Coordinates of C-alpha atoms and ligand atoms in Angstrom, one line a residue:
X1 CA 13.9 -24.3 8.4
X2 CA 14.4 -23.3 12.0
X3 CA 12.9 -25.8 14.4
X4 CA 11.2 -25.5 17.7
X5 CA 13.3 -27.2 20.5
X6 CA 11.9 -30.5 21.6
X7 CA 11.3 -29.1 25.1
X8 CA 9.2 -26.3 23.7
X9 CA 7.3 -28.3 21.0
X10 CA 4.5 -29.3 23.3
X11 CA 3.8 -25.7 24.1
X12 CA 3.4 -24.9 20.4
X13 CA 1.1 -27.9 19.9
X14 CA -1.1 -26.6 22.8
X15 CA -1.2 -23.2 21.2
X16 CA -2.3 -24.7 17.9
X17 CA -5.0 -26.7 19.7
X18 CA -6.4 -23.9 21.8
X19 CA -6.3 -21.3 19.1
X20 CA -7.5 -23.2 16.1
X21 CA -7.6 -21.2 12.8
X22 CA -5.7 -18.3 14.1
X23 CA -2.9 -18.5 11.5
X24 CA -1.2 -15.2 12.2
X25 CA -1.1 -15.9 16.0
X26 CA 0.5 -19.3 15.3
X27 CA 3.1 -17.7 13.1
X28 CA 4.0 -15.1 15.7
X29 CA 4.3 -17.6 18.5
X30 CA 6.2 -20.1 16.4
X31 CA 8.8 -17.4 15.5
X32 CA 9.4 -16.6 19.2
X33 CA 9.5 -20.3 20.3
X34 CA 12.1 -21.0 17.6
X35 CA 14.4 -18.6 19.3
X36 CA 13.9 -19.8 22.8
X37 CA 15.6 -23.2 22.7
X38 CA 18.9 -21.6 23.4
X39 CA 17.5 -19.7 26.4
X40 CA 15.8 -22.6 28.2
X41 CA 19.0 -24.6 27.8
X42 CA 20.7 -22.0 29.9
X43 CA 17.8 -21.1 32.2
X44 CA 15.7 -24.2 32.8
X45 CA 13.7 -22.3 35.5
X46 CA 11.8 -20.6 32.6
X47 CA 10.4 -24.0 31.6
X48 CA 9.8 -25.3 35.1
X49 CA 7.6 -22.4 36.0
X50 CA 5.3 -22.9 32.9
X51 CA 6.1 -19.3 32.2
X52 CA 6.2 -19.7 28.5
X53 CA 2.8 -21.4 28.4
X54 CA 1.4 -18.5 30.5
X55 CA 3.0 -16.0 28.1
X56 CA 1.2 -17.6 25.1
X57 CA -2.2 -17.1 26.8
X58 CA -3.4 -13.5 26.9
X59 CA -4.3 -12.3 30.5
X60 CA -7.7 -11.1 29.2
X61 CA -9.6 -11.0 25.9
X62 CA -12.5 -8.7 25.5
X63 CA -14.9 -8.9 22.5
X64 CA -17.8 -6.6 22.2
X65 CA -20.6 -5.3 19.9
X66 CA -20.2 -1.9 18.3
X67 CA -23.5 -0.7 16.8
X68 CA -23.5 2.6 14.9
X69 CA -25.7 4.5 12.4
X70 CA -24.5 5.7 9.0
X71 CA -25.5 9.0 7.3
X72 CA -28.5 7.3 5.8
X73 CA -29.7 6.1 9.2
X74 CA -28.8 2.5 8.5
X75 CA -27.6 0.6 11.5
X76 CA -24.3 -1.3 11.3
X77 CA -22.9 -3.8 13.7
X78 CA -19.1 -4.2 14.0
X79 CA -17.1 -6.2 16.4
X80 CA -14.6 -4.6 18.9
X81 CA -11.6 -6.3 20.4
X82 CA -9.1 -5.6 23.2
X83 CA -6.6 -8.3 24.0
X84 CA -4.7 -7.5 27.2
X85 CA -1.8 -9.8 26.7
X86 CA 0.8 -9.2 29.4
X87 CA 1.0 -6.7 32.2
X88 CA 4.3 -8.1 33.5
X89 CA 6.2 -4.9 32.6
X90 CA 3.5 -2.3 33.2
X91 CA 0.0 -1.3 32.0
X92 CA -1.1 -3.0 28.8
X93 CA 0.0 -0.9 25.9
X94 CA -0.6 -1.2 22.2
X95 CA -2.6 0.3 19.3
X96 CA -6.1 -0.1 18.0
X97 CA -6.5 -1.2 14.4
X98 CA -9.6 -0.4 12.3
X99 CA -9.6 -2.6 9.2
X100 CA -12.0 -5.0 7.7
X101 CA -9.5 -7.9 8.1
X102 CA -9.4 -7.6 11.9
X103 CA -10.3 -10.7 13.9
X104 CA -9.3 -12.1 17.2
X105 CA -6.4 -14.1 15.8
X106 CA -4.9 -10.9 14.2
X107 CA -5.3 -8.9 17.4
X108 CA -3.7 -11.8 19.4
X109 CA -0.7 -11.9 17.1
X110 CA -0.3 -8.2 17.4
X111 CA -0.7 -8.3 21.2
X112 CA 1.8 -11.1 21.5
X113 CA 4.4 -9.3 19.4
X114 CA 3.7 -6.1 21.2
X115 CA 4.6 -7.6 24.6
X116 CA 8.2 -8.4 23.5
X117 CA 8.5 -5.1 21.5
X118 CA 7.5 -3.1 24.5
X119 CA 9.9 -4.9 26.7
X120 CA 12.7 -4.2 24.2
X121 CA 12.1 -0.4 24.6
X122 CA 13.3 -0.7 28.2
X123 CA 10.3 1.3 29.3
X124 CA 7.7 0.2 31.8
X125 CA 4.9 -0.9 29.5
X126 CA 3.1 -4.2 29.1
X127 CA 1.6 -5.6 25.9
X128 CA -1.9 -5.3 24.4
X129 CA -3.7 -4.7 21.2
X130 CA -7.2 -4.0 20.0
X131 CA -9.4 -2.8 17.2
X132 CA -12.4 -3.5 15.1
X133 CA -13.4 -4.9 11.7
X134 CA -14.8 -1.5 10.9
X135 CA -13.6 -0.1 7.5
X136 CA -13.1 3.7 7.8
X137 CA -12.4 3.9 4.0
X138 CA -15.1 6.0 2.3
X139 CA -16.9 6.9 5.5
X140 CA -17.8 10.5 6.3
X141 CA -16.3 12.4 9.3
X142 CA -19.6 12.1 11.1
X143 CA -19.8 8.3 10.5
X144 CA -16.2 7.9 11.8
X145 CA -17.0 10.0 14.9
X146 CA -20.2 7.9 15.7
X147 CA -18.3 4.7 15.2
X148 CA -15.4 5.9 17.5
X149 CA -17.9 7.0 20.2
X150 CA -19.7 3.7 20.1
X151 CA -16.5 1.8 20.3
X152 CA -15.3 3.8 23.3
X153 CA -18.7 3.4 25.0
X154 CA -17.7 -0.2 25.8
X155 CA -13.9 0.1 25.7
X156 CA -13.7 2.7 28.5
X157 CA -14.6 0.2 31.1
X158 CA -11.4 -1.8 30.4
X159 CA -8.8 0.9 30.0
X160 CA -7.1 3.6 32.2
X161 CA -3.7 5.3 32.8
X162 CA -2.6 2.5 35.1
X163 CA -4.5 -0.3 33.4
X164 CA -4.4 -0.3 29.7
X165 CA -3.3 2.6 27.4
X166 CA -4.4 2.2 23.7
X167 CA -2.9 4.1 20.8
X168 CA -3.4 4.2 17.0
X169 CA -2.5 1.6 14.4
X170 CA -3.9 1.0 10.8
X171 CA -7.0 3.1 10.3
X172 CA -6.6 4.9 13.6
X173 CA -4.8 8.2 13.5
X174 CA -5.1 11.5 15.4
X175 CA -8.6 12.1 14.2
X176 CA -9.9 8.8 15.6
X177 CA -7.9 9.1 18.8
X178 CA -9.5 12.6 19.3
X179 CA -13.0 11.2 19.0
X180 CA -12.2 8.3 21.4
X181 CA -10.5 10.6 23.9
X182 CA -13.5 12.9 23.8
X183 CA -15.9 10.1 24.5
X184 CA -13.7 8.6 27.3
X185 CA -13.6 12.0 29.0
X186 CA -17.3 12.4 28.7
X187 CA -18.1 8.9 30.0
X188 CA -15.7 9.1 33.0
X189 CA -15.8 12.8 33.8
X190 CA -12.0 12.6 34.1
X191 CA -9.4 14.4 32.1
X192 CA -7.1 11.4 32.1
X193 CA -4.6 12.4 29.5
X194 CA -2.5 9.3 29.9
X195 CA -5.3 6.9 29.0
X196 CA -4.6 7.1 25.2
X197 CA -1.5 8.0 23.3
X198 CA -1.1 9.4 19.8
X199 CA -3.3 12.4 20.9
X200 CA -3.4 15.7 19.2
X201 CA -0.9 18.3 20.2
X202 CA -3.5 20.6 21.8
X203 CA -4.7 18.1 24.4
X204 CA -1.7 16.2 25.7
X205 CA -0.1 14.6 22.6
X206 CA 3.6 14.4 22.2
X207 CA 5.6 16.1 19.5
X208 CA 7.3 13.5 17.3
X209 CA 4.8 10.7 18.1
X210 CA 3.3 10.9 14.7
X211 CA 6.7 10.5 13.1
X212 CA 8.1 8.0 15.6
X213 CA 7.5 4.6 14.0
X214 CA 8.8 5.6 10.6
X215 CA 11.7 7.6 12.0
X216 CA 12.5 4.8 14.5
X217 CA 12.6 2.1 11.8
X218 CA 15.0 4.4 9.8
X219 CA 17.3 4.8 12.8
X220 CA 17.2 1.0 13.4
X221 CA 17.9 0.1 9.7
X222 CA 20.7 2.7 9.6
X223 CA 22.3 1.1 12.6
X224 CA 22.2 -2.3 10.9
X225 CA 23.7 -0.8 7.7
X226 CA 26.4 0.8 9.8
X227 CA 27.6 -2.5 11.2
X228 CA 29.1 -3.0 7.7
X229 CA 30.2 0.6 7.3
X230 CA 27.2 1.4 5.1
X231 CA 24.6 4.1 5.5
X232 CA 21.4 5.4 3.6
X233 CA 23.4 8.0 1.8
X234 CA 23.0 7.4 -2.0
X235 CA 21.0 4.2 -1.5
X236 CA 17.9 3.4 -3.5
X237 CA 15.0 2.5 -1.1
X238 CA 11.5 1.1 -1.5
X239 CA 8.9 1.6 1.3
X240 CA 5.6 -0.2 1.0
X241 CA 2.4 1.4 2.3
X242 CA 1.6 5.1 2.3
X243 CA 0.1 5.5 5.7
X244 CA 1.6 6.9 8.9
X245 CA 4.6 4.6 9.1
X246 CA 5.5 4.8 5.4
X247 CA 5.3 8.5 5.2
X248 CA 7.6 9.2 8.1
X249 CA 10.0 6.5 7.0
X250 CA 10.2 8.2 3.6
X251 CA 10.9 11.5 5.3
X252 CA 13.7 10.3 7.5
X253 CA 15.3 8.2 4.8
X254 CA 15.4 11.2 2.5
X255 CA 16.9 13.3 5.3
X256 CA 19.7 10.7 5.6
X257 CA 20.4 11.0 1.9
X258 CA 18.5 7.9 0.6
X259 CA 16.5 8.0 -2.5
X260 CA 13.0 6.5 -2.0
X261 CA 11.6 5.5 -5.4
X262 CA 8.4 3.6 -4.6
X263 CA 5.5 3.3 -2.2
X264 CA 2.1 1.7 -2.3
X265 CA -1.4 1.3 -1.0
X266 CA -3.6 -1.8 -1.1
X267 CA -4.6 -1.1 -4.7
X268 CA -1.1 -0.8 -6.2
X269 CA 2.2 0.9 -6.1
X270 CA 3.9 4.0 -7.7
X271 CA 7.5 4.3 -8.8
X272 CA 9.2 7.7 -9.3
X273 CA 12.6 7.2 -10.7
X274 CA 13.6 10.7 -9.6
X275 CA 12.8 10.0 -6.0
X276 CA 9.3 10.4 -4.4
X277 CA 7.9 13.8 -3.9
X278 CA 6.9 13.4 -0.3
X279 CA 4.7 16.5 -0.2
X280 CA 2.6 15.2 -3.0
X281 CA 2.3 11.8 -1.3
X282 CA 1.2 13.5 1.9
X283 CA -1.2 15.7 0.1
X284 CA -2.9 12.7 -1.5
X285 CA -2.9 10.3 1.5
X286 CA -2.9 12.4 4.6
X287 CA -4.9 15.5 3.5
X288 CA -7.3 14.2 0.9
X289 CA -7.3 10.5 2.0
X290 CA -7.1 9.5 -1.6
X291 CA -5.5 6.7 -3.6
X292 CA -1.8 6.5 -4.3
X293 CA -2.5 6.0 -8.1
X294 CA -3.3 9.7 -8.2
X295 CA 0.4 10.4 -7.7
X296 CA 1.4 9.2 -11.2
X297 CA -1.7 10.9 -12.8
X298 CA -0.8 14.3 -11.1
X299 CA 2.9 14.0 -12.1
X300 CA 1.9 13.3 -15.7
X301 CA 3.5 11.3 -18.5
X302 CA 7.2 11.7 -19.1
X303 CA 7.8 12.6 -15.5
X304 CA 9.4 9.3 -14.6
X305 CA 6.5 8.4 -12.4
X306 CA 4.2 5.5 -13.1
X307 CA 1.6 3.3 -11.3
X308 CA 1.2 -0.5 -11.2
X309 CA -2.0 -2.2 -9.9
X310 CA -1.4 -4.8 -7.3
X311 CA -2.9 -7.4 -9.6
X312 CA -0.1 -6.6 -12.2
X313 CA 3.0 -6.8 -10.0
X314 CA 4.6 -6.5 -6.6
X315 CA 6.3 -3.4 -5.2
X316 CA 9.2 -5.7 -4.3
X317 CA 9.9 -6.2 -8.0
X318 CA 11.3 -2.7 -8.0
X319 CA 15.1 -3.0 -7.6
X320 CA 16.5 -1.4 -4.4
X321 CA 19.3 -1.6 -1.9
X322 CA 17.1 -1.2 1.2
X323 CA 13.5 -2.5 1.6
X324 CA 11.2 -1.1 4.3
X325 CA 7.9 -3.0 4.3
X326 CA 5.5 -0.7 6.2
X327 CA 2.0 -1.7 5.1
X328 CA 0.6 -4.9 6.7
X329 CA 1.4 -8.5 7.8
X330 CA 2.7 -11.1 5.3
X331 CA 2.9 -8.6 2.4
X332 CA 6.5 -9.6 1.5
X333 CA 6.6 -13.3 0.4
X334 CA 9.5 -15.8 -0.1
X335 CA 9.2 -15.1 -3.9
X336 CA 9.5 -11.3 -3.3
X337 CA 12.5 -11.9 -1.0
X338 CA 14.3 -13.9 -3.8
X339 CA 13.6 -11.0 -6.2
X340 CA 15.0 -8.5 -3.8
X341 CA 18.1 -10.6 -3.2
X342 CA 18.7 -11.0 -6.9
X343 CA 18.4 -7.2 -7.2
X344 CA 21.1 -6.7 -4.6
X345 CA 19.2 -5.7 -1.4
X346 CA 21.5 -5.1 1.5
X347 CA 19.0 -4.5 4.4
X348 CA 15.4 -5.0 5.2
X349 CA 13.8 -3.1 8.1
X350 CA 10.2 -4.1 9.0
X351 CA 8.1 -0.9 9.7
X352 CA 4.9 -2.9 9.7
X353 CA 4.2 -5.8 12.1
X354 CA 5.2 -9.2 10.6
X355 CA 5.2 -8.0 7.0
X356 CA 7.7 -10.6 5.9
X357 CA 6.6 -14.3 5.7
X358 CA 8.8 -16.9 7.5
X359 CA 10.0 -18.0 4.0
X360 CA 11.1 -14.4 3.2
X361 CA 12.9 -14.0 6.5
X362 CA 14.8 -17.3 6.0
X363 CA 15.8 -16.3 2.4
X364 CA 17.1 -12.9 3.7
X365 CA 19.1 -14.5 6.5
X366 CA 20.6 -17.2 4.3
X367 CA 21.6 -14.6 1.8
X368 CA 23.3 -12.5 4.5
X369 CA 20.9 -9.6 4.0
X370 CA 20.5 -7.6 7.3
X371 CA 17.0 -8.2 8.5
X372 CA 15.4 -6.1 11.3
X373 CA 12.2 -7.7 12.6
X374 CA 9.3 -5.4 13.3
X375 CA 9.2 -6.1 17.1
X376 CA 12.6 -4.3 17.2
X377 CA 12.7 -2.1 14.1
X378 CA 9.2 -0.5 14.6
X379 CA 9.3 -0.1 18.4
X380 CA 9.9 3.6 18.0
X381 CA 6.2 4.3 17.9
X382 CA 5.3 2.6 21.2
X383 CA 8.5 4.0 22.8
X384 CA 7.4 7.5 22.0
X385 CA 3.9 6.7 23.2
X386 CA 5.6 5.8 26.5
X387 CA 7.4 9.2 26.3
X388 CA 4.0 10.8 25.8
X389 CA 2.7 9.0 29.0
X390 CA 5.8 10.4 30.8
X391 CA 4.9 13.9 29.7
X392 CA 1.3 13.5 30.7
X393 CA 2.2 12.2 34.1
X394 CA 4.5 15.1 34.8
X395 CA 2.2 17.7 33.1
X396 CA 5.2 18.5 30.9
X397 CA 5.7 19.1 27.2
X398 CA 9.0 18.4 25.5
X399 CA 10.3 19.9 22.4
X400 CA 10.4 18.0 19.1
X401 CA 14.2 17.8 19.3
X402 CA 14.3 16.5 22.9
X403 CA 11.7 13.8 22.0
X404 CA 13.4 12.8 18.8
X405 CA 16.8 12.6 20.6
X406 CA 15.3 10.2 23.1
X407 CA 13.7 8.2 20.3
X408 CA 17.1 7.9 18.5
X409 CA 18.8 6.8 21.7
X410 CA 16.1 4.2 22.4
X411 CA 16.4 2.8 18.8
X412 CA 20.2 2.6 19.1
X413 CA 19.8 0.8 22.4
X414 CA 17.3 -1.7 20.9
X415 CA 19.6 -2.3 18.0
X416 CA 22.7 -2.9 20.2
X417 CA 20.8 -5.1 22.6
X418 CA 19.4 -7.3 19.8
X419 CA 22.9 -7.5 18.3
X420 CA 24.7 -8.3 21.5
X421 CA 22.0 -10.8 22.6
X422 CA 22.3 -12.7 19.3
X423 CA 26.0 -12.9 19.8
X424 CA 25.7 -14.1 23.4
X425 CA 23.3 -16.8 22.4
X426 CA 25.4 -18.1 19.5
X427 CA 23.4 -16.5 16.6
X428 CA 25.6 -13.6 15.5
X429 CA 23.9 -11.1 13.1
X430 CA 20.5 -12.8 13.7
X431 CA 18.3 -9.8 14.8
X432 CA 15.3 -12.1 15.0
X433 CA 16.8 -14.3 17.6
X434 CA 18.3 -11.3 19.3
X435 CA 15.0 -9.4 19.6
X436 CA 13.0 -12.5 20.7
X437 CA 15.5 -13.5 23.3
X438 CA 16.2 -10.0 24.7
X439 CA 12.5 -9.2 24.8
X440 CA 11.6 -12.5 26.3
X441 CA 14.1 -12.3 29.2
X442 CA 12.8 -8.8 30.1
X443 CA 9.3 -10.1 30.4
X444 CA 10.2 -13.4 32.0
X445 CA 12.1 -11.9 35.0
X446 CA 9.2 -10.0 36.5
X447 CA 6.9 -13.0 35.8
X448 CA 9.2 -15.2 37.9
X449 CA 9.2 -12.6 40.6
X450 CA 5.4 -12.4 40.7
X451 CA 4.8 -16.2 41.1
X452 CA 2.1 -18.1 39.3
X453 CA -0.4 -15.5 38.3
Ligands
NDP1 P1 -2.1 3.3 8.1 O1 -3.5 2.9 8.2 O2 -1.8 4.7 8.4 O3 -1.5 2.9 6.7 C1 -1.5 1.6 6.2 C2 -1.0 1.6 4.8 O4 -0.8 0.3 4.3 C3 -2.0 2.3 3.9 O5 -1.3 3.0 2.9 C4 -2.7 1.0 3.3 O6 -3.4 1.3 2.0 C5 -1.5 0.1 3.1 N1 -2.0 -1.3 3.0 C6 -2.8 -2.0 3.7 N2 -2.9 -3.2 3.3 C7 -2.1 -3.3 2.2 C8 -1.7 -4.3 1.3 N3 -2.3 -5.6 1.5 N4 -0.8 -4.1 0.4 C9 -0.3 -2.8 0.3 N5 -0.6 -1.8 1.1 C10 -1.5 -2.0 2.0 O7 -1.3 2.3 9.1 P2 0.1 2.5 9.8 O8 1.0 3.2 8.9 O9 -0.1 3.1 11.1 O10 0.5 1.0 10.0 C11 1.2 0.2 9.1 C12 1.8 -1.0 9.7 O11 2.7 -0.6 10.7 C13 0.8 -1.9 10.4 O12 1.4 -3.3 10.3 C14 0.9 -1.5 11.9 O13 0.6 -2.5 12.8 C15 2.4 -1.2 12.0 N6 2.8 -0.3 13.1 C16 2.2 1.0 13.2 C17 2.6 1.8 14.2 C18 2.1 3.2 14.3 O14 2.6 3.9 15.2 N7 1.2 3.6 13.5 C19 3.5 1.3 15.3 C20 4.1 0.0 15.0 C21 3.7 -0.7 13.9 P3 -4.9 1.5 1.9 O15 -5.1 3.0 2.1 O16 -5.3 1.0 0.5 O17 -5.6 0.7 3.0

């Protein structure tokens, strides 16, 4: 098991003490600290300036009440969060997650990861994350709108084009961003397009933003495969989830000649031995907001498609050569990793944030499976959000092709920088170390320049 360097261990102890019970945050911090021993050996000034301690403490944490009324006039109270983690590289930037599991520890883990991810893109964006324990599932359009308006009625005080620029995440897509942008505009009397990203195309959104995280992970995973002369062509691929990230991962993998045979939602997974019919998945999940089980029912018996409830098995039991977990944190365990390795997996690209447990990552690395951590592999979404901000600032609108070409270049640069950094710091092929070290150094340098703030 990788260890935290003796010089860094007290920092981790302090994080555990000050953030009791926030298991996901501990996990995210631990993974980064495990990589930094090599860095502080070369650059002791990072330790002397207490820079790492400062990076483990968010600059600002906002927690607020979100009251709203359902269609039966019953009042509900949810909790809203915005954790502004680091503005060393630029305005705080990171998505909003609406999911019943959201708590401050989850938002902090996401904000911490986001800081290094954003630095890896090479674009001038700091790290932040937010959301609410609101569950949009089963809610009417009007309920979702009222919730978003109430959420923004507090959040608007804390965000702005030069301060903090939220975007979508789980449970927050173009519909929710639209309601929140409308409320922000109404409250501030400003048409400040750059205050949110992931906007609709008719009011300042960027082409290719919707596709960017899934496409980006596919570009990154392809670059990993190519280091061994491989590609997606002819490979069997499993993608978990069936939301924004999963859908556009499936699309790009299929375009590159891969055969995606399974995807999932929180209730279970579907397998289609003939390769997934993406249009049908989109129809069920994006248009009707239904359940993935409907896929097997609509395809019918004898079609090669079937559904397995999550209680009856794991999507990672399905044999594949490339695995792209794109649902949620800690969804792929050490046991799942062993099954994937036994079945001959070559590469794993994390579309979600921290979907693989530390045990799973260790198993992949020990088995020589190429492993792309989320903070590098899924950075295409936030990178394209930064491209959306560029277009908003210049009152410009780029074509899909231009934006996707920039995205592909950014993902290639992130891959190459993780690869080269891992080599430079004595961990060849270790993309986790490469991403953590490269991201950290980019954030650390401006922090040194700014002094103790
Ligand atoms: P969506 O809400 O669009 O989709 C999430 C999907 O994951 C849904 O299909 C959901 O199913 C499924 N899911 C949730 N929990 C589980 C579970 N325990 N087991 C299996 N499936 C589950 O979210 P996104 O696609 O936007 O986000 C997915 C992941 O990618 C998150 O970790 C997010 O932080 C990360 N990410 C997203 C970015 C973006 O641009 N959107 C950018 C970078 C990272 P159900 O419908 O049942 O809830």
